[in-house]
Amino acid sequence: MTIHGDHPFLPPESERSPVRRLRGRLPSPVGLWTTSYGGKRAGLTVSSMLIADGEPGFVIGLLDPDSDLWEMLHKAKTAVVSLLGEPHQQLADAFGYVAPAPGGPFRMIDWTDTDWGPAPVGVSTWAGCTLVTPDPPEVGWALQVQLEIAHVELGSDDVPPLVHRRGRYTVL
């Protein structure tokens, strides 16, 4: 048996999408989008997002149309968008479905129920949001979901923000 550093299921670089490779070179914030509906919770790590300032402000993100998050967000019409920091890499991987989370990722940490959905305890910067368009446009292979920001919690800047670039986490 040989152990090597390459991912065993990735196609050779020459066969990968050049658009995806271009996107991967952009440093992106690591956010955790969570919602709840009918006593159930759903969440997803989202790095393809931006925040538009204004009155009101908006969070715009690209979501997988087949994700549990989108299915539940479409019903709930509200979500919490949390900005993850350096200590939250395992949480980001669990909600990104690239790392194991026995019992599900919501069992990894404690949560506070808010008017917009579950907010992770220990993540001090988050926004409570409302879904703007129930049928968002498709952009590439994703849905361009727009959330109106209704509430903002700003924590201290003591925790370096988690950033995703070329398939790896880093901090600023």
CSV table of C-alpha atoms in Angstrom, one decimal:
chain,number,residue,atom,x,y,z
A,1,MET,CA,0.0,0.0,0.0
A,2,THR,CA,1.3,3.4,-0.9
A,3,ILE,CA,0.2,6.7,0.7
A,4,HIS,CA,0.6,9.8,-1.4
A,5,GLY,CA,-0.6,13.4,-1.2
A,6,ASP,CA,-2.8,13.5,-4.2
A,7,HIS,CA,-6.5,13.1,-4.0
A,8,PRO,CA,-7.3,9.6,-5.4
A,9,PHE,CA,-10.6,10.6,-7.1
A,10,LEU,CA,-9.7,13.9,-8.7
A,11,PRO,CA,-9.3,13.9,-12.5
A,12,PRO,CA,-5.9,15.0,-13.8
A,13,GLU,CA,-5.6,18.8,-13.8
A,14,SER,CA,-5.8,18.9,-17.6
A,15,GLU,CA,-9.3,17.4,-17.5
A,16,ARG,CA,-10.7,19.8,-14.8
A,17,SER,CA,-13.0,22.7,-15.6
A,18,PRO,CA,-11.0,25.8,-16.3
A,19,VAL,CA,-13.9,27.9,-14.9
A,20,ARG,CA,-13.8,25.9,-11.6
A,21,ARG,CA,-10.0,26.3,-11.5
A,22,LEU,CA,-10.3,30.1,-12.0
A,23,ARG,CA,-12.9,30.3,-9.2
A,24,GLY,CA,-10.7,28.3,-6.9
A,25,ARG,CA,-8.0,30.9,-7.2
A,26,LEU,CA,-10.2,33.5,-5.6
A,27,PRO,CA,-10.0,33.7,-1.9
A,28,SER,CA,-13.5,33.3,-0.5
A,29,PRO,CA,-15.0,33.7,2.9
A,30,VAL,CA,-16.2,30.6,4.6
A,31,GLY,CA,-19.8,31.0,5.7
A,32,LEU,CA,-22.2,28.6,7.3
A,33,TRP,CA,-25.9,28.9,6.2
A,34,THR,CA,-28.4,27.3,8.5
A,35,THR,CA,-32.2,27.2,8.6
A,36,SER,CA,-35.0,25.2,10.3
A,37,TYR,CA,-38.5,24.3,9.4
A,38,GLY,CA,-41.0,21.9,10.9
A,39,GLY,CA,-38.7,20.9,13.7
A,40,LYS,CA,-35.8,19.9,11.4
A,41,ARG,CA,-32.5,21.7,10.7
A,42,ALA,CA,-30.4,22.1,7.6
A,43,GLY,CA,-27.1,23.7,6.9
A,44,LEU,CA,-24.4,24.1,4.3
A,45,THR,CA,-20.9,25.6,4.1
A,46,VAL,CA,-21.0,28.3,1.5
A,47,SER,CA,-18.0,30.2,0.2
A,48,SER,CA,-19.5,31.5,-3.0
A,49,MET,CA,-21.2,34.5,-1.5
A,50,LEU,CA,-21.0,38.2,-1.1
A,51,ILE,CA,-22.7,40.9,1.0
A,52,ALA,CA,-24.2,43.9,-0.6
A,53,ASP,CA,-24.4,47.0,1.5
A,54,GLY,CA,-27.5,49.2,1.4
A,55,GLU,CA,-30.9,49.8,3.1
A,56,PRO,CA,-31.6,46.9,3.4
A,57,GLY,CA,-28.4,44.9,2.9
A,58,PHE,CA,-28.3,41.6,1.2
A,59,VAL,CA,-26.4,38.3,1.2
A,60,ILE,CA,-26.1,36.8,-2.2
A,61,GLY,CA,-25.0,33.2,-2.4
A,62,LEU,CA,-24.7,30.3,-4.9
A,63,LEU,CA,-26.4,27.2,-3.6
A,64,ASP,CA,-26.7,23.7,-4.9
A,65,PRO,CA,-30.3,23.3,-6.0
A,66,ASP,CA,-30.3,19.7,-4.8
A,67,SER,CA,-29.0,20.5,-1.3
A,68,ASP,CA,-31.0,19.9,1.9
A,69,LEU,CA,-30.4,23.5,2.8
A,70,TRP,CA,-32.1,24.9,-0.3
A,71,GLU,CA,-35.0,22.5,0.1
A,72,MET,CA,-35.6,23.7,3.7
A,73,LEU,CA,-34.7,27.3,3.1
A,74,HIS,CA,-37.3,27.4,0.3
A,75,LYS,CA,-40.0,26.4,2.9
A,76,ALA,CA,-38.7,28.3,5.9
A,77,LYS,CA,-37.9,31.6,4.1
A,78,THR,CA,-35.3,32.5,6.7
A,79,ALA,CA,-31.7,31.6,7.4
A,80,VAL,CA,-28.7,32.5,9.6
A,81,VAL,CA,-25.5,33.3,7.7
A,82,SER,CA,-22.5,32.8,10.0
A,83,LEU,CA,-19.0,33.8,9.2
A,84,LEU,CA,-16.6,31.1,10.3
A,85,GLY,CA,-13.2,31.7,11.9
A,86,GLU,CA,-10.0,29.7,12.3
A,87,PRO,CA,-11.3,27.4,15.0
A,88,HIS,CA,-14.3,26.3,12.9
A,89,GLN,CA,-12.5,24.3,10.1
A,90,GLN,CA,-14.0,20.9,11.3
A,91,LEU,CA,-17.5,22.5,11.4
A,92,ALA,CA,-17.0,23.9,7.8
A,93,ASP,CA,-15.9,20.4,6.6
A,94,ALA,CA,-18.8,18.7,8.3
A,95,PHE,CA,-21.4,21.0,6.8
A,96,GLY,CA,-19.6,20.8,3.5
A,97,TYR,CA,-20.0,17.1,3.6
A,98,VAL,CA,-16.3,16.4,3.2
A,99,ALA,CA,-15.7,15.2,6.7
A,100,PRO,CA,-17.5,12.7,9.0
A,101,ALA,CA,-19.9,14.0,11.6
A,102,PRO,CA,-21.3,11.1,13.6
A,103,GLY,CA,-25.0,11.9,14.3
A,104,GLY,CA,-24.9,14.8,11.9
A,105,PRO,CA,-23.1,18.1,11.9
A,106,PHE,CA,-25.6,19.8,14.2
A,107,ARG,CA,-24.3,17.6,17.0
A,108,MET,CA,-20.8,19.0,16.8
A,109,ILE,CA,-21.5,22.2,18.7
A,110,ASP,CA,-24.3,23.9,20.6
A,111,TRP,CA,-26.8,26.1,18.8
A,112,THR,CA,-29.0,29.1,19.7
A,113,ASP,CA,-32.4,29.2,18.1
A,114,THR,CA,-33.1,32.6,16.6
A,115,ASP,CA,-36.0,34.1,14.7
A,116,TRP,CA,-34.1,33.2,11.5
A,117,GLY,CA,-32.8,29.7,12.3
A,118,PRO,CA,-30.1,28.1,14.4
A,119,ALA,CA,-27.0,30.2,15.1
A,120,PRO,CA,-23.8,28.3,16.1
A,121,VAL,CA,-22.7,29.0,19.7
A,122,GLY,CA,-19.1,30.3,19.6
A,123,VAL,CA,-19.4,31.9,16.2
A,124,SER,CA,-19.9,35.6,17.1
A,125,THR,CA,-20.5,37.2,13.7
A,126,TRP,CA,-23.7,36.3,11.9
A,127,ALA,CA,-26.8,37.7,10.1
A,128,GLY,CA,-30.4,36.8,10.4
A,129,CYS,CA,-31.9,36.9,6.9
A,130,THR,CA,-35.1,36.5,4.9
A,131,LEU,CA,-35.4,34.9,1.5
A,132,VAL,CA,-36.1,37.5,-1.2
A,133,THR,CA,-37.0,35.4,-4.2
A,134,PRO,CA,-38.6,31.9,-3.7
A,135,ASP,CA,-37.6,30.9,-7.3
A,136,PRO,CA,-34.0,32.3,-7.8
A,137,PRO,CA,-32.3,32.2,-11.1
A,138,GLU,CA,-29.9,29.5,-12.1
A,139,VAL,CA,-26.4,30.6,-12.5
A,140,GLY,CA,-24.1,27.9,-13.8
A,141,TRP,CA,-24.9,24.8,-11.8
A,142,ALA,CA,-26.2,26.8,-8.8
A,143,LEU,CA,-29.1,28.9,-7.7
A,144,GLN,CA,-28.3,32.6,-7.1
A,145,VAL,CA,-30.1,33.0,-3.7
A,146,GLN,CA,-30.7,36.5,-2.4
A,147,LEU,CA,-31.3,37.0,1.3
A,148,GLU,CA,-32.4,40.3,2.8
A,149,ILE,CA,-30.4,41.0,6.0
A,150,ALA,CA,-32.8,41.7,8.9
A,151,HIS,CA,-30.4,41.4,11.9
A,152,VAL,CA,-26.6,41.5,12.3
A,153,GLU,CA,-24.5,40.3,15.2
A,154,LEU,CA,-20.8,41.5,15.0
A,155,GLY,CA,-18.3,39.8,17.2
A,156,SER,CA,-14.8,40.8,18.0
A,157,ASP,CA,-12.1,40.6,15.4
A,158,ASP,CA,-9.9,38.5,17.7
A,159,VAL,CA,-10.7,35.3,15.8
A,160,PRO,CA,-9.0,35.3,12.3
A,161,PRO,CA,-11.6,34.7,9.5
A,162,LEU,CA,-11.5,31.4,7.7
A,163,VAL,CA,-10.8,31.7,4.0
A,164,HIS,CA,-11.0,29.1,1.3
A,165,ARG,CA,-8.6,29.1,-1.7
A,166,ARG,CA,-7.7,26.3,-4.1
A,167,GLY,CA,-9.4,23.6,-2.0
A,168,ARG,CA,-7.6,24.6,1.3
A,169,TYR,CA,-8.4,26.8,4.3
A,170,THR,CA,-6.3,29.6,5.4
A,171,VAL,CA,-6.7,32.6,7.7
A,172,LEU,CA,-6.1,36.3,7.2
